[in-house]
Amino acid sequence: MNRKMNQVVNRRSTRWAVCAAVLLWWSVSTAVAESEQPDTSDWACKWCVFNAGITSSLDGGIGYVSDDSFKFGQYTGLGNEGMFAIVDGEGEYRGEDGRFWDLSAYVLGSDRISAEAGGGKQGRYDVFFSYDQFPNLIQDTTSTPFSGYDILQLPANWVRADTTGGMTELSSSLRPFDFETERKRLSFGARFLPNRHWTTALQYRRDEKSGYQSIGAPIGGSLIAGFPFRTQSSLIAEPADSVTHLLDATVSFQSKRSHVNLGYQGSIFEQDVDSVTWQNPFNDLTGNGADAGRRALAPDNQFHQLYATLGHRFGATTRATARVAVGRMEQDATLLPYTINPGLQNSLPRDSADGEVNTRNYQLKISSRPARKLSFNADFTYNDRNNDTPRSTYDYVITDAMAAPGPRINRNYSFTNESIDLNGAYRISRAVRASLGYERKDAKRTLQQIENTIEDSLWGALALSPHATLDLDLRYARSERVGDEFRLVPDTDPPQNPLIRKYNMADRDRDAFRGVLSYTPGAIVGFGLTADYADDDYTESQLGLTEGDYLSVSTDLSINASPDIRINAYASLQNIKSTQVGSQTFSTPTWSAENKDDFETLGLSLNYEPMGRDISVHFDYMYSNSTGDVDIRNSLDPVSPFPENDTRLNRAELHIDYQMSDALTWRFGWIFEDYDSTDWALDGVNPDTIPNVLSLGAQAFSYSVHVPSVSVRYQF
Amino acid sequence: MTGQKNFSLSRLIGFFLYIASASLAGAADDADRSGEGTEDRAAYTDRGADTCLKCHDEDDSFPVMSIFETPHGLQADERTPFADLQCESCHGPGAEHARKVRPDQSQAPIMNFKHDSAFAPAVQNDACLQCHADHSRTGWQGSTHEQNEVMCSQCHTAHVRHDPVLQDSEQAEICYDCHKKERSELMRASVHPVRFGIMTCSDCHDAHDSWATALLRQPTLNETCFECHAEKRGPFLWEHAPASEDCGSCHTPHGSNNAPLLTKRAPLLCQQCHTQAGHPSIPWDGRGVPGGPDPFNRQFVLGQSCLNCHSQVHGSNHPSGVKLMR
């Protein structure tokens, strides 16, 4: 383009911008004026009953769990048979000057504790403090011969063997070991509002996790006649003790038209120990002295992010929002040696990974309702994860037992995702509203088989209200994802089959449909039906995931049988199906597998709350059933099918409240829960069931538990 | 090229300015988007809340007195409705509604916040946003919920002491009114503990607006997950690319048959991507289950399957963690 053309274009664009600016000025100057305030001198509010004073209540009671079950008590801690206490109290003060405080506490048994306290002056400042403690009971059928915390040792009389079947001291060495974790979450924060325009806020959370999780710990391998090389492994208890500190500080300014927010987020993760070491329970068949192994735990790491949000309203109907966040994840934990095997030591290329990932997130959104019936939105989003971790060459050791066939360079994966979303809606009539949208997602990856994919989506929706009692929403979306040239990632050893297309970057066509029907013929009955269907077709994938289907149908019914009785019921069916293809011969497809998960869910809720009576009844019933089926087809060998996995939950809960006096209320409760599950990966798997994996004996859960309870509430 | 850039930039700026202008101009003839007349409704009552409370006491079919137990009903805070135009701060001018009518006549409508209200969802929501278009709601306009004409009052209840959607134990039930699929998912065998009251929907989602799909609180899915699972953040020396990119590659957020919240159970989950010659590409089947004829294939299907050995699936910081076994 020559200079003259540039001048012409610049003059035109400048004029264009000037015209638009004049229009904007005109619009602003003629924008709807602030409505005039009425004369409120006679608005005495003499009938207003402003809330002031202290109110409080305290619940105390006991309950009983009829049977042991970790699954039942997974998040309540009520995993063991026996009595438990219930304490639930709250208190609050409200002053006419806006001063207030709140206190609440909830204790269930010994593991579930929640407490909050807060106060301040409404519209000026407030502070809060909270403490939350809850368990995660994972497995209690487990046992292990190991003992210790981060250094796990076997009994002195342990007899090593080539396989678990030969470990003669295994059964006598097993000791029960429950896998569970607990989180203790302490939070506090403060907010200061010097005037109606400014807000400053600070929040801190300390999240402490403790307990153990089961992990696979391989060492060496076995070379047994008739079988290929097999790694030997043990499932062990790894400490999960860590603390995460979270800090969020913001300053906000708000006016009639604009809003600005600046903030900082920090997250610091601290692990209690950096590794776990365990004795090798197997014979070292490699002959390299692999008598123990060590694995690294997640390293201490930090994330710091600055963010800003700017929102502005143009006139009465258009709003623009811009957001920016710039962050950094980093960790410089000292690297462990390649191995604790003294015969296989190499020198490290660096003392620390010096992990560093820089993140950038931008968003610009404009939304407008230029006319009464018309709205549109434009949204641009940019997310970048740039991994600046230095790359080095590592002469690694395989499972503390063998030198690697060659060195490897670490891969610092980076990702950039951009999306543009344009959509609009037009109300054709009071009964019909139509929407249309287009979205483009552009994903860029480094060091991967497909470095760039672009997904275009087009969707349309209709919201129909043919009658005051009937609403019907229909939505259809079509997406097509296309990647650029496929290439095998170099230095992958052993290499991937060149026919694989990983599903997160493979070419894909997706059709998705959603329908929602709502029928409310009156104040008594309401009915709803929701259906979702999605069909994925991975068009260019010869190996890997090739198809996926999802179907969900849910229905709701609500009945207000009388002013005192409300009934809600729901039912849903869901089906998830996918097909994947593999090649046993490292060539063209030789086998396929179809995964199918089916779910049925039912719920019923009944509330009886008679006005002017002393009693109320609440009943809930929940049923959830699922089956998981895997169907493998192999063109080279006969196939032995997997058993079906089933999970069935029945839960009924009844609460009866009886108000003895204005201050005193009794609550009687009964929970019944029946759970039955099968899992072919767990059922019948004892510590010595897998010849080359010393297991824990975890089993699928089945239980029936009754929990009666009684408590009394006193309203002060 | 410079000229082209300037040209494009100016056009872009001009385009947005034009949109703003058109929107403002459109606003002039759009003063009443409810379709109701404006003249009478523009008049406020003579006595404010006292006018309203003459009828809307505790014996009325629309009792409102509990508003005084809420933050909205406090006059000492200059930001609240009762420090301003009282009931009419939110419900709009009410003189016409309060006017006496003959027994065979209905009261003129006033802004109410119900599903069957005569006022469009956007009009109802504007009543709330005149004060609440702050940090967390600045992007409400154009958000997923706004586009679907969700009204503030569908989730929030203003006239009760404690808004249920702000109570941890009650929030999810309100979300389930529309999100029925998620309600069922959260009843599966492996779930995030929402139905136990440990987590709330708003721990991960921001109902008012978001940077990310699914109205997530943080700009990306992974950053949202890392709020509670910071140990999986790394950056690790040896990363597992799909874990660094998108937790949703392997996990489903609400519930699954396959613990822990996996989209599919191993080994088939792993074999969707790993096709190397040898054990990753073999179709492991039921021969490996207890009692099956092939005990040396059990390590691939029983216990933790692939994770019996490759247990560092989120990444390893061990210098020998190339294969995610250390």
Short mmCIF file of N, CA and C in Angstrom, two decimals, chain A residues 11-12 65 68 73 93 113 118 126 154 161 184 200 245 270 303 319 408 438 454 482 499 501 532 544 597 604 650 698:
data_model
loop_
_atom_site.label_atom_id
_atom_site.label_comp_id
_atom_site.label_asym_id
_atom_site.label_seq_id
_atom_site.Cartn_x
_atom_site.Cartn_y
_atom_site.Cartn_z
N ARG A 11 -7.50 9.01 6.61
CA ARG A 11 -8.49 10.07 6.69
C ARG A 11 -9.89 9.49 6.86
N ARG A 12 -10.19 8.40 6.09
CA ARG A 12 -11.52 7.79 6.17
C ARG A 12 -11.77 7.21 7.56
N VAL A 65 -25.62 -44.67 65.14
CA VAL A 65 -25.37 -45.31 63.86
C VAL A 65 -25.39 -46.82 64.07
N ASP A 68 -21.20 -50.29 61.06
CA ASP A 68 -19.98 -49.68 60.54
C ASP A 68 -20.08 -49.54 59.03
N GLY A 73 -20.25 -42.92 56.14
CA GLY A 73 -19.70 -41.80 56.90
C GLY A 73 -18.64 -41.02 56.16
N TYR A 93 -27.09 -10.57 66.35
CA TYR A 93 -27.52 -9.27 66.86
C TYR A 93 -27.68 -8.32 65.70
N ILE A 113 -17.07 -30.51 62.02
CA ILE A 113 -17.22 -29.29 62.83
C ILE A 113 -17.26 -28.10 61.88
N GLY A 118 -19.00 -13.49 62.78
CA GLY A 118 -18.81 -12.29 61.96
C GLY A 118 -19.50 -11.11 62.60
N ASP A 126 -17.06 -4.94 57.81
CA ASP A 126 -17.43 -6.20 58.42
C ASP A 126 -16.23 -7.14 58.43
N LEU A 154 9.16 -53.08 56.22
CA LEU A 154 8.50 -54.37 56.37
C LEU A 154 8.94 -55.01 57.68
N ALA A 161 9.98 -62.52 47.87
CA ALA A 161 9.69 -63.57 46.88
C ALA A 161 9.54 -62.93 45.51
N LYS A 184 -8.97 -29.34 57.54
CA LYS A 184 -9.30 -28.32 58.53
C LYS A 184 -9.10 -26.97 57.84
N THR A 200 -12.97 -2.21 49.92
CA THR A 200 -11.71 -2.94 50.01
C THR A 200 -11.98 -4.22 50.79
N HIS A 245 -2.17 -22.08 51.71
CA HIS A 245 -2.57 -20.74 52.14
C HIS A 245 -3.15 -20.01 50.92
N GLU A 270 2.23 -26.09 50.74
CA GLU A 270 3.39 -26.61 51.47
C GLU A 270 3.13 -28.06 51.84
N PHE A 303 1.39 -19.80 43.62
CA PHE A 303 0.73 -19.14 42.50
C PHE A 303 0.38 -17.72 42.93
N ARG A 319 -23.39 -2.59 27.89
CA ARG A 319 -22.38 -2.72 28.94
C ARG A 319 -21.15 -3.40 28.37
N ARG A 408 16.47 -38.35 28.80
CA ARG A 408 15.26 -37.68 28.34
C ARG A 408 15.31 -36.20 28.72
N TYR A 438 -22.65 -17.93 17.47
CA TYR A 438 -21.49 -18.53 16.80
C TYR A 438 -20.30 -18.40 17.74
N ILE A 454 -8.89 -25.73 15.67
CA ILE A 454 -9.90 -24.67 15.62
C ILE A 454 -11.27 -25.33 15.63
N VAL A 482 -11.29 -28.95 13.94
CA VAL A 482 -10.33 -29.41 12.94
C VAL A 482 -8.93 -29.04 13.41
N LEU A 499 -1.28 -43.83 14.10
CA LEU A 499 -2.70 -43.70 13.76
C LEU A 499 -3.53 -43.10 14.92
N ARG A 501 -5.15 -40.51 17.37
CA ARG A 501 -5.52 -39.10 17.46
C ARG A 501 -6.10 -38.88 18.85
N ASP A 532 -31.31 -33.79 27.40
CA ASP A 532 -30.03 -33.38 26.82
C ASP A 532 -29.48 -34.54 26.01
N GLY A 544 -7.83 -44.70 19.14
CA GLY A 544 -8.22 -43.78 20.20
C GLY A 544 -9.73 -43.71 20.28
N ASP A 597 -22.23 -46.52 30.54
CA ASP A 597 -22.67 -46.27 31.91
C ASP A 597 -24.12 -45.82 31.87
N LEU A 604 -38.08 -38.24 46.03
CA LEU A 604 -39.40 -37.83 46.50
C LEU A 604 -39.22 -37.03 47.78
N ASN A 650 -30.19 -46.55 48.17
CA ASN A 650 -31.53 -46.19 48.65
C ASN A 650 -31.36 -45.40 49.93
N ALA A 698 -8.58 -53.59 49.22
CA ALA A 698 -9.75 -52.71 49.19
C ALA A 698 -10.91 -53.40 48.47
#
